[in-house]
Amino acid sequence: MNTIWKNHYVVACFIGMLSIPTMLNAADFISLDEHEKKLVAKGDIIVREINAPGKRGRTFEAVGLVKASRNNVLKVLKDYKKYPEFMPNVTRIEIVEQRGNDAVLNYTLTLPLGNIKKYRLKISERAPGNQFSTIEWQLQKWPELKMEETITDTAGYWRIEEKSENDSLVLYHVYTDPGPIPFGLGWIVDVLSKNSVPEVLLQTKYRAEKHFQLNPRKPEQKQK
């Protein structure tokens, strides 16, 4: 187990077939069994691998409780230019296009040993529900890139459920197919998927909670 997992949180891993929606069909709720609910309530982050038959890549998701409002979590996730400040391996974000709730972003990731990967995503915020919000993304073509410079596919979503005024249950779900990997560099697969998933949620949690401390929600005034 990675030492950062031990230092920051307990991780419960559930490997195999799970009745969780695929990356392109986010459900209207975050599914947790009773054991998982207890772990999340203690402050643990759950990491689950989702079996996706017929897919070459791997799908992982992380679930945890964030001590911040849904709105503050959304502000962090939609502040794309700031991603290099806290998102693991992200060293550059270029906003290609942004209209309404949709954005097209060019990502540059710097991996160990100086390996660099680039890809383009279309990110869309779905119409929010009464107590939940969803942000989805899919890979887009970036014609100028060579095959060895990019990845074959990725897609996923964030799911934010507001549990109380200052608590949000957050799920980060991502499918990644890095494509052909040169001999001896198989670790890139884990860096782009299994290893980064809990860290992405953890850093987002830290960022949102810090933002909430600086910008607490003002209590609503009751009319007399």
C-alpha positions as protocol buffer text, in pm:
chain_id: "A"
residue {
  index: 1
  type: MET
  ca { x: 0 y: 0 z: 0 }
}
residue {
  index: 2
  type: ASN
  ca { x: 124 y: 346 z: -86 }
}
residue {
  index: 3
  type: THR
  ca { x: 250 y: 528 z: 223 }
}
residue {
  index: 4
  type: ILE
  ca { x: 35 y: 833 z: 152 }
}
residue {
  index: 5
  type: TRP
  ca { x: -271 y: 611 z: 193 }
}
residue {
  index: 6
  type: LYS
  ca { x: -155 y: 513 z: 543 }
}
residue {
  index: 7
  type: ASN
  ca { x: -70 y: 869 z: 643 }
}
residue {
  index: 8
  type: HIS
  ca { x: -392 y: 1034 z: 535 }
}
residue {
  index: 9
  type: TYR
  ca { x: -674 y: 785 z: 544 }
}
residue {
  index: 10
  type: VAL
  ca { x: -781 y: 424 z: 565 }
}
residue {
  index: 11
  type: VAL
  ca { x: -877 y: 285 z: 225 }
}
residue {
  index: 12
  type: ALA
  ca { x: -1129 y: 7 z: 182 }
}
residue {
  index: 13
  type: CYS
  ca { x: -1087 y: -166 z: -155 }
}
residue {
  index: 14
  type: PHE
  ca { x: -1363 y: -370 z: -316 }
}
residue {
  index: 15
  type: ILE
  ca { x: -1243 y: -550 z: -629 }
}
residue {
  index: 16
  type: GLY
  ca { x: -1471 y: -726 z: -878 }
}
residue {
  index: 17
  type: MET
  ca { x: -1821 y: -692 z: -1014 }
}
residue {
  index: 18
  type: LEU
  ca { x: -2018 y: -415 z: -844 }
}
residue {
  index: 19
  type: SER
  ca { x: -2368 y: -292 z: -915 }
}
residue {
  index: 20
  type: ILE
  ca { x: -2236 y: 57 z: -993 }
}
residue {
  index: 21
  type: PRO
  ca { x: -2322 y: 252 z: -1311 }
}
residue {
  index: 22
  type: THR
  ca { x: -2064 y: 273 z: -1587 }
}
residue {
  index: 23
  type: MET
  ca { x: -1870 y: 593 z: -1643 }
}
residue {
  index: 24
  type: LEU
  ca { x: -2114 y: 732 z: -1898 }
}
residue {
  index: 25
  type: ASN
  ca { x: -2431 y: 663 z: -1702 }
}
residue {
  index: 26
  type: ALA
  ca { x: -2404 y: 832 z: -1366 }
}
residue {
  index: 27
  type: ALA
  ca { x: -2685 y: 729 z: -1131 }
}
residue {
  index: 28
  type: ASP
  ca { x: -2892 y: 977 z: -934 }
}
residue {
  index: 29
  type: PHE
  ca { x: -2740 y: 862 z: -604 }
}
residue {
  index: 30
  type: ILE
  ca { x: -2413 y: 730 z: -460 }
}
residue {
  index: 31
  type: SER
  ca { x: -2451 y: 362 z: -376 }
}
residue {
  index: 32
  type: LEU
  ca { x: -2296 y: 251 z: -44 }
}
residue {
  index: 33
  type: ASP
  ca { x: -2358 y: -65 z: 156 }
}
residue {
  index: 34
  type: GLU
  ca { x: -2383 y: -51 z: 536 }
}
residue {
  index: 35
  type: HIS
  ca { x: -2014 y: -128 z: 589 }
}
residue {
  index: 36
  type: GLU
  ca { x: -1910 y: 143 z: 344 }
}
residue {
  index: 37
  type: LYS
  ca { x: -2141 y: 395 z: 509 }
}
residue {
  index: 38
  type: LYS
  ca { x: -1970 y: 335 z: 843 }
}
residue {
  index: 39
  type: LEU
  ca { x: -1625 y: 380 z: 689 }
}
residue {
  index: 40
  type: VAL
  ca { x: -1723 y: 703 z: 516 }
}
residue {
  index: 41
  type: ALA
  ca { x: -1883 y: 836 z: 836 }
}
residue {
  index: 42
  type: LYS
  ca { x: -1547 y: 783 z: 1013 }
}
residue {
  index: 43
  type: GLY
  ca { x: -1373 y: 994 z: 750 }
}
residue {
  index: 44
  type: ASP
  ca { x: -1229 y: 708 z: 543 }
}
residue {
  index: 45
  type: ILE
  ca { x: -1209 y: 718 z: 164 }
}
residue {
  index: 46
  type: ILE
  ca { x: -1336 y: 408 z: -15 }
}
residue {
  index: 47
  type: VAL
  ca { x: -1166 y: 296 z: -337 }
}
residue {
  index: 48
  type: ARG
  ca { x: -1349 y: 52 z: -564 }
}
residue {
  index: 49
  type: GLU
  ca { x: -1254 y: -111 z: -892 }
}
residue {
  index: 50
  type: ILE
  ca { x: -1544 y: -157 z: -1131 }
}
residue {
  index: 51
  type: ASN
  ca { x: -1533 y: -457 z: -1363 }
}
residue {
  index: 52
  type: ALA
  ca { x: -1611 y: -343 z: -1717 }
}
residue {
  index: 53
  type: PRO
  ca { x: -1631 y: -645 z: -1952 }
}
residue {
  index: 54
  type: GLY
  ca { x: -1508 y: -577 z: -2304 }
}
residue {
  index: 55
  type: LYS
  ca { x: -1306 y: -273 z: -2203 }
}
residue {
  index: 56
  type: ARG
  ca { x: -927 y: -266 z: -2238 }
}
residue {
  index: 57
  type: GLY
  ca { x: -883 y: -2 z: -1970 }
}
residue {
  index: 58
  type: ARG
  ca { x: -967 y: -5 z: -1599 }
}
residue {
  index: 59
  type: THR
  ca { x: -1235 y: 175 z: -1402 }
}
residue {
  index: 60
  type: PHE
  ca { x: -1192 y: 298 z: -1046 }
}
residue {
  index: 61
  type: GLU
  ca { x: -1390 y: 521 z: -817 }
}
residue {
  index: 62
  type: ALA
  ca { x: -1332 y: 685 z: -481 }
}
residue {
  index: 63
  type: VAL
  ca { x: -1599 y: 797 z: -235 }
}
residue {
  index: 64
  type: GLY
  ca { x: -1556 y: 1023 z: 67 }
}
residue {
  index: 65
  type: LEU
  ca { x: -1717 y: 1287 z: 283 }
}
residue {
  index: 66
  type: VAL
  ca { x: -1610 y: 1649 z: 230 }
}
residue {
  index: 67
  type: LYS
  ca { x: -1667 y: 1903 z: 506 }
}
residue {
  index: 68
  type: ALA
  ca { x: -1792 y: 2171 z: 269 }
}
residue {
  index: 69
  type: SER
  ca { x: -2113 y: 2263 z: 91 }
}
residue {
  index: 70
  type: ARG
  ca { x: -2197 y: 2123 z: -250 }
}
residue {
  index: 71
  type: ASN
  ca { x: -2155 y: 2471 z: -396 }
}
residue {
  index: 72
  type: ASN
  ca { x: -1800 y: 2503 z: -263 }
}
residue {
  index: 73
  type: VAL
  ca { x: -1705 y: 2160 z: -400 }
}
residue {
  index: 74
  type: LEU
  ca { x: -1842 y: 2263 z: -740 }
}
residue {
  index: 75
  type: LYS
  ca { x: -1647 y: 2589 z: -732 }
}
residue {
  index: 76
  type: VAL
  ca { x: -1323 y: 2396 z: -682 }
}
residue {
  index: 77
  type: LEU
  ca { x: -1400 y: 2145 z: -959 }
}
residue {
  index: 78
  type: LYS
  ca { x: -1503 y: 2415 z: -1210 }
}
residue {
  index: 79
  type: ASP
  ca { x: -1199 y: 2636 z: -1147 }
}
residue {
  index: 80
  type: TYR
  ca { x: -1011 y: 2455 z: -1424 }
}
residue {
  index: 81
  type: LYS
  ca { x: -714 y: 2691 z: -1448 }
}
residue {
  index: 82
  type: LYS
  ca { x: -625 y: 2611 z: -1085 }
}
residue {
  index: 83
  type: TYR
  ca { x: -603 y: 2233 z: -1142 }
}
residue {
  index: 84
  type: PRO
  ca { x: -220 y: 2236 z: -1162 }
}
residue {
  index: 85
  type: GLU
  ca { x: -216 y: 2372 z: -806 }
}
residue {
  index: 86
  type: PHE
  ca { x: -369 y: 2059 z: -653 }
}
residue {
  index: 87
  type: MET
  ca { x: -460 y: 1786 z: -903 }
}
residue {
  index: 88
  type: PRO
  ca { x: -204 y: 1500 z: -904 }
}
residue {
  index: 89
  type: ASN
  ca { x: 34 y: 1500 z: -1205 }
}
residue {
  index: 90
  type: VAL
  ca { x: -150 y: 1790 z: -1378 }
}
residue {
  index: 91
  type: THR
  ca { x: 108 y: 2051 z: -1477 }
}
residue {
  index: 92
  type: ARG
  ca { x: -85 y: 2252 z: -1737 }
}
residue {
  index: 93
  type: ILE
  ca { x: -447 y: 2324 z: -1830 }
}
residue {
  index: 94
  type: GLU
  ca { x: -544 y: 2509 z: -2144 }
}
residue {
  index: 95
  type: ILE
  ca { x: -907 y: 2611 z: -2184 }
}
residue {
  index: 96
  type: VAL
  ca { x: -981 y: 2557 z: -2552 }
}
residue {
  index: 97
  type: GLU
  ca { x: -1347 y: 2656 z: -2529 }
}
residue {
  index: 98
  type: GLN
  ca { x: -1597 y: 2735 z: -2255 }
}
residue {
  index: 99
  type: ARG
  ca { x: -1968 y: 2795 z: -2306 }
}
residue {
  index: 100
  type: GLY
  ca { x: -2227 y: 2780 z: -2032 }
}
residue {
  index: 101
  type: ASN
  ca { x: -2187 y: 2452 z: -1844 }
}
residue {
  index: 102
  type: ASP
  ca { x: -1954 y: 2297 z: -2104 }
}
residue {
  index: 103
  type: ALA
  ca { x: -1578 y: 2333 z: -2140 }
}
residue {
  index: 104
  type: VAL
  ca { x: -1309 y: 2178 z: -2360 }
}
residue {
  index: 105
  type: LEU
  ca { x: -972 y: 2148 z: -2187 }
}
residue {
  index: 106
  type: ASN
  ca { x: -623 y: 2042 z: -2293 }
}
residue {
  index: 107
  type: TYR
  ca { x: -448 y: 1852 z: -2015 }
}
residue {
  index: 108
  type: THR
  ca { x: -74 y: 1805 z: -1972 }
}
residue {
  index: 109
  type: LEU
  ca { x: 36 y: 1544 z: -1717 }
}
residue {
  index: 110
  type: THR
  ca { x: 394 y: 1506 z: -1599 }
}
residue {
  index: 111
  type: LEU
  ca { x: 460 y: 1154 z: -1472 }
}
residue {
  index: 112
  type: PRO
  ca { x: 763 y: 1003 z: -1296 }
}
residue {
  index: 113
  type: LEU
  ca { x: 1089 y: 978 z: -1494 }
}
residue {
  index: 114
  type: GLY
  ca { x: 988 y: 1278 z: -1702 }
}
residue {
  index: 115
  type: ASN
  ca { x: 715 y: 1101 z: -1896 }
}
residue {
  index: 116
  type: ILE
  ca { x: 455 y: 1345 z: -2032 }
}
residue {
  index: 117
  type: LYS
  ca { x: 103 y: 1264 z: -2147 }
}
residue {
  index: 118
  type: LYS
  ca { x: -146 y: 1504 z: -2308 }
}
residue {
  index: 119
  type: TYR
  ca { x: -516 y: 1472 z: -2386 }
}
residue {
  index: 120
  type: ARG
  ca { x: -828 y: 1680 z: -2449 }
}
residue {
  index: 121
  type: LEU
  ca { x: -1151 y: 1648 z: -2253 }
}
residue {
  index: 122
  type: LYS
  ca { x: -1500 y: 1786 z: -2293 }
}
residue {
  index: 123
  type: ILE
  ca { x: -1643 y: 1853 z: -1947 }
}
residue {
  index: 124
  type: SER
  ca { x: -2015 y: 1908 z: -1890 }
}
residue {
  index: 125
  type: GLU
  ca { x: -2212 y: 1996 z: -1580 }
}
residue {
  index: 126
  type: ARG
  ca { x: -2552 y: 1829 z: -1581 }
}
residue {
  index: 127
  type: ALA
  ca { x: -2858 y: 2016 z: -1463 }
}
residue {
  index: 128
  type: PRO
  ca { x: -2843 y: 1989 z: -1082 }
}
residue {
  index: 129
  type: GLY
  ca { x: -3100 y: 1805 z: -877 }
}
residue {
  index: 130
  type: ASN
  ca { x: -3245 y: 1920 z: -548 }
}
residue {
  index: 131
  type: GLN
  ca { x: -2950 y: 1791 z: -345 }
}
residue {
  index: 132
  type: PHE
  ca { x: -2698 y: 1665 z: -601 }
}
residue {
  index: 133
  type: SER
  ca { x: -2476 y: 1781 z: -886 }
}
residue {
  index: 134
  type: THR
  ca { x: -2288 y: 1589 z: -1155 }
}
residue {
  index: 135
  type: ILE
  ca { x: -1992 y: 1682 z: -1375 }
}
residue {
  index: 136
  type: GLU
  ca { x: -1908 y: 1444 z: -1661 }
}
residue {
  index: 137
  type: TRP
  ca { x: -1622 y: 1426 z: -1910 }
}
residue {
  index: 138
  type: GLN
  ca { x: -1522 y: 1242 z: -2227 }
}
residue {
  index: 139
  type: LEU
  ca { x: -1207 y: 1228 z: -2434 }
}
residue {
  index: 140
  type: GLN
  ca { x: -1199 y: 1447 z: -2746 }
}
residue {
  index: 141
  type: LYS
  ca { x: -975 y: 1431 z: -3052 }
}
residue {
  index: 142
  type: TRP
  ca { x: -655 y: 1636 z: -3039 }
}
residue {
  index: 143
  type: PRO
  ca { x: -528 y: 1596 z: -3398 }
}
residue {
  index: 144
  type: GLU
  ca { x: -185 y: 1750 z: -3338 }
}
residue {
  index: 145
  type: LEU
  ca { x: -79 y: 1480 z: -3091 }
}
residue {
  index: 146
  type: LYS
  ca { x: 110 y: 1165 z: -3185 }
}
residue {
  index: 147
  type: MET
  ca { x: -13 y: 831 z: -3049 }
}
residue {
  index: 148
  type: GLU
  ca { x: 274 y: 800 z: -2802 }
}
residue {
  index: 149
  type: GLU
  ca { x: 202 y: 1149 z: -2663 }
}
residue {
  index: 150
  type: THR
  ca { x: -154 y: 1079 z: -2552 }
}
residue {
  index: 151
  type: ILE
  ca { x: -384 y: 808 z: -2416 }
}
residue {
  index: 152
  type: THR
  ca { x: -638 y: 587 z: -2593 }
}
residue {
  index: 153
  type: ASP
  ca { x: -945 y: 675 z: -2388 }
}
residue {
  index: 154
  type: THR
  ca { x: -1077 y: 818 z: -2063 }
}
residue {
  index: 155
  type: ALA
  ca { x: -1421 y: 915 z: -1935 }
}
residue {
  index: 156
  type: GLY
  ca { x: -1585 y: 965 z: -1601 }
}
residue {
  index: 157
  type: TYR
  ca { x: -1781 y: 1185 z: -1366 }
}
residue {
  index: 158
  type: TRP
  ca { x: -1795 y: 1362 z: -1033 }
}
residue {
  index: 159
  type: ARG
  ca { x: -2106 y: 1314 z: -822 }
}
residue {
  index: 160
  type: ILE
  ca { x: -2168 y: 1558 z: -531 }
}
residue {
  index: 161
  type: GLU
  ca { x: -2452 y: 1494 z: -285 }
}
residue {
  index: 162
  type: GLU
  ca { x: -2526 y: 1757 z: -21 }
}
residue {
  index: 163
  type: LYS
  ca { x: -2588 y: 1571 z: 304 }
}
residue {
  index: 164
  type: SER
  ca { x: -2616 y: 1879 z: 523 }
}
residue {
  index: 165
  type: GLU
  ca { x: -2536 y: 2249 z: 506 }
}
residue {
  index: 166
  type: ASN
  ca { x: -2162 y: 2185 z: 547 }
}
residue {
  index: 167
  type: ASP
  ca { x: -2120 y: 1820 z: 440 }
}
residue {
  index: 168
  type: SER
  ca { x: -2109 y: 1669 z: 90 }
}
residue {
  index: 169
  type: LEU
  ca { x: -2071 y: 1307 z: -10 }
}
residue {
  index: 170
  type: VAL
  ca { x: -1845 y: 1304 z: -317 }
}
residue {
  index: 171
  type: LEU
  ca { x: -1779 y: 1028 z: -571 }
}
residue {
  index: 172
  type: TYR
  ca { x: -1500 y: 1042 z: -831 }
}
residue {
  index: 173
  type: HIS
  ca { x: -1543 y: 778 z: -1105 }
}
residue {
  index: 174
  type: VAL
  ca { x: -1298 y: 738 z: -1394 }
}
residue {
  index: 175
  type: TYR
  ca { x: -1224 y: 495 z: -1675 }
}
residue {
  index: 176
  type: THR
  ca { x: -875 y: 505 z: -1829 }
}
residue {
  index: 177
  type: ASP
  ca { x: -715 y: 320 z: -2118 }
}
residue {
  index: 178
  type: PRO
  ca { x: -358 y: 449 z: -2156 }
}
residue {
  index: 179
  type: GLY
  ca { x: -306 y: 255 z: -2478 }
}
residue {
  index: 180
  type: PRO
  ca { x: 15 y: 74 z: -2574 }
}
residue {
  index: 181
  type: ILE
  ca { x: 278 y: 97 z: -2298 }
}
residue {
  index: 182
  type: PRO
  ca { x: 650 y: 47 z: -2375 }
}
residue {
  index: 183
  type: PHE
  ca { x: 819 y: -248 z: -2207 }
}
residue {
  index: 184
  type: GLY
  ca { x: 927 y: -164 z: -1854 }
}
residue {
  index: 185
  type: LEU
  ca { x: 682 y: 125 z: -1816 }
}
residue {
  index: 186
  type: GLY
  ca { x: 378 y: -73 z: -1701 }
}
residue {
  index: 187
  type: TRP
  ca { x: 365 y: 139 z: -1385 }
}
residue {
  index: 188
  type: ILE
  ca { x: 219 y: 420 z: -1600 }
}
residue {
  index: 189
  type: VAL
  ca { x: -111 y: 231 z: -1601 }
}
residue {
  index: 190
  type: ASP
  ca { x: -135 y: 248 z: -1220 }
}
residue {
  index: 191
  type: VAL
  ca { x: -22 y: 612 z: -1207 }
}
residue {
  index: 192
  type: LEU
  ca { x: -299 y: 710 z: -1450 }
}
residue {
  index: 193
  type: SER
  ca { x: -569 y: 503 z: -1279 }
}
residue {
  index: 194
  type: LYS
  ca { x: -554 y: 313 z: -949 }
}
residue {
  index: 195
  type: ASN
  ca { x: -292 y: 525 z: -772 }
}
residue {
  index: 196
  type: SER
  ca { x: -426 y: 865 z: -875 }
}
residue {
  index: 197
  type: VAL
  ca { x: -796 y: 811 z: -802 }
}
residue {
  index: 198
  type: PRO
  ca { x: -790 y: 837 z: -420 }
}
residue {
  index: 199
  type: GLU
  ca { x: -534 y: 1117 z: -437 }
}
residue {
  index: 200
  type: VAL
  ca { x: -752 y: 1322 z: -672 }
}
residue {
  index: 201
  type: LEU
  ca { x: -1042 y: 1299 z: -428 }
}
residue {
  index: 202
  type: LEU
  ca { x: -820 y: 1370 z: -128 }
}
residue {
  index: 203
  type: GLN
  ca { x: -668 y: 1684 z: -280 }
}
residue {
  index: 204
  type: THR
  ca { x: -1011 y: 1804 z: -394 }
}
residue {
  index: 205
  type: LYS
  ca { x: -1140 y: 1747 z: -40 }
}
residue {
  index: 206
  type: TYR
  ca { x: -856 y: 1954 z: 108 }
}
residue {
  index: 207
  type: ARG
  ca { x: -912 y: 2231 z: -145 }
}
residue {
  index: 208
  type: ALA
  ca { x: -1289 y: 2247 z: -92 }
}
residue {
  index: 209
  type: GLU
  ca { x: -1264 y: 2240 z: 286 }
}
residue {
  index: 210
  type: LYS
  ca { x: -1006 y: 2519 z: 280 }
}
residue {
  index: 211
  type: HIS
  ca { x: -1232 y: 2719 z: 47 }
}
residue {
  index: 212
  type: PHE
  ca { x: -1525 y: 2662 z: 283 }
}
residue {
  index: 213
  type: GLN
  ca { x: -1325 y: 2790 z: 581 }
}
residue {
  index: 214
  type: LEU
  ca { x: -1244 y: 3107 z: 387 }
}
residue {
  index: 215
  type: ASN
  ca { x: -1597 y: 3144 z: 247 }
}
residue {
  index: 216
  type: PRO
  ca { x: -1845 y: 2992 z: 494 }
}
residue {
  index: 217
  type: ARG
  ca { x: -2209 y: 2984 z: 392 }
}
residue {
  index: 218
  type: LYS
  ca { x: -2401 y: 3265 z: 558 }
}
residue {
  index: 219
  type: PRO
  ca { x: -2700 y: 3144 z: 759 }
}
residue {
  index: 220
  type: GLU
  ca { x: -3036 y: 3229 z: 608 }
}
residue {
  index: 221
  type: GLN
  ca { x: -3227 y: 3497 z: 792 }
}
residue {
  index: 222
  type: LYS
  ca { x: -3573 y: 3398 z: 900 }
}
residue {
  index: 223
  type: GLN
  ca { x: -3843 y: 3645 z: 820 }
}
residue {
  index: 224
  type: LYS
  ca { x: -4024 y: 3780 z: 1118 }
}
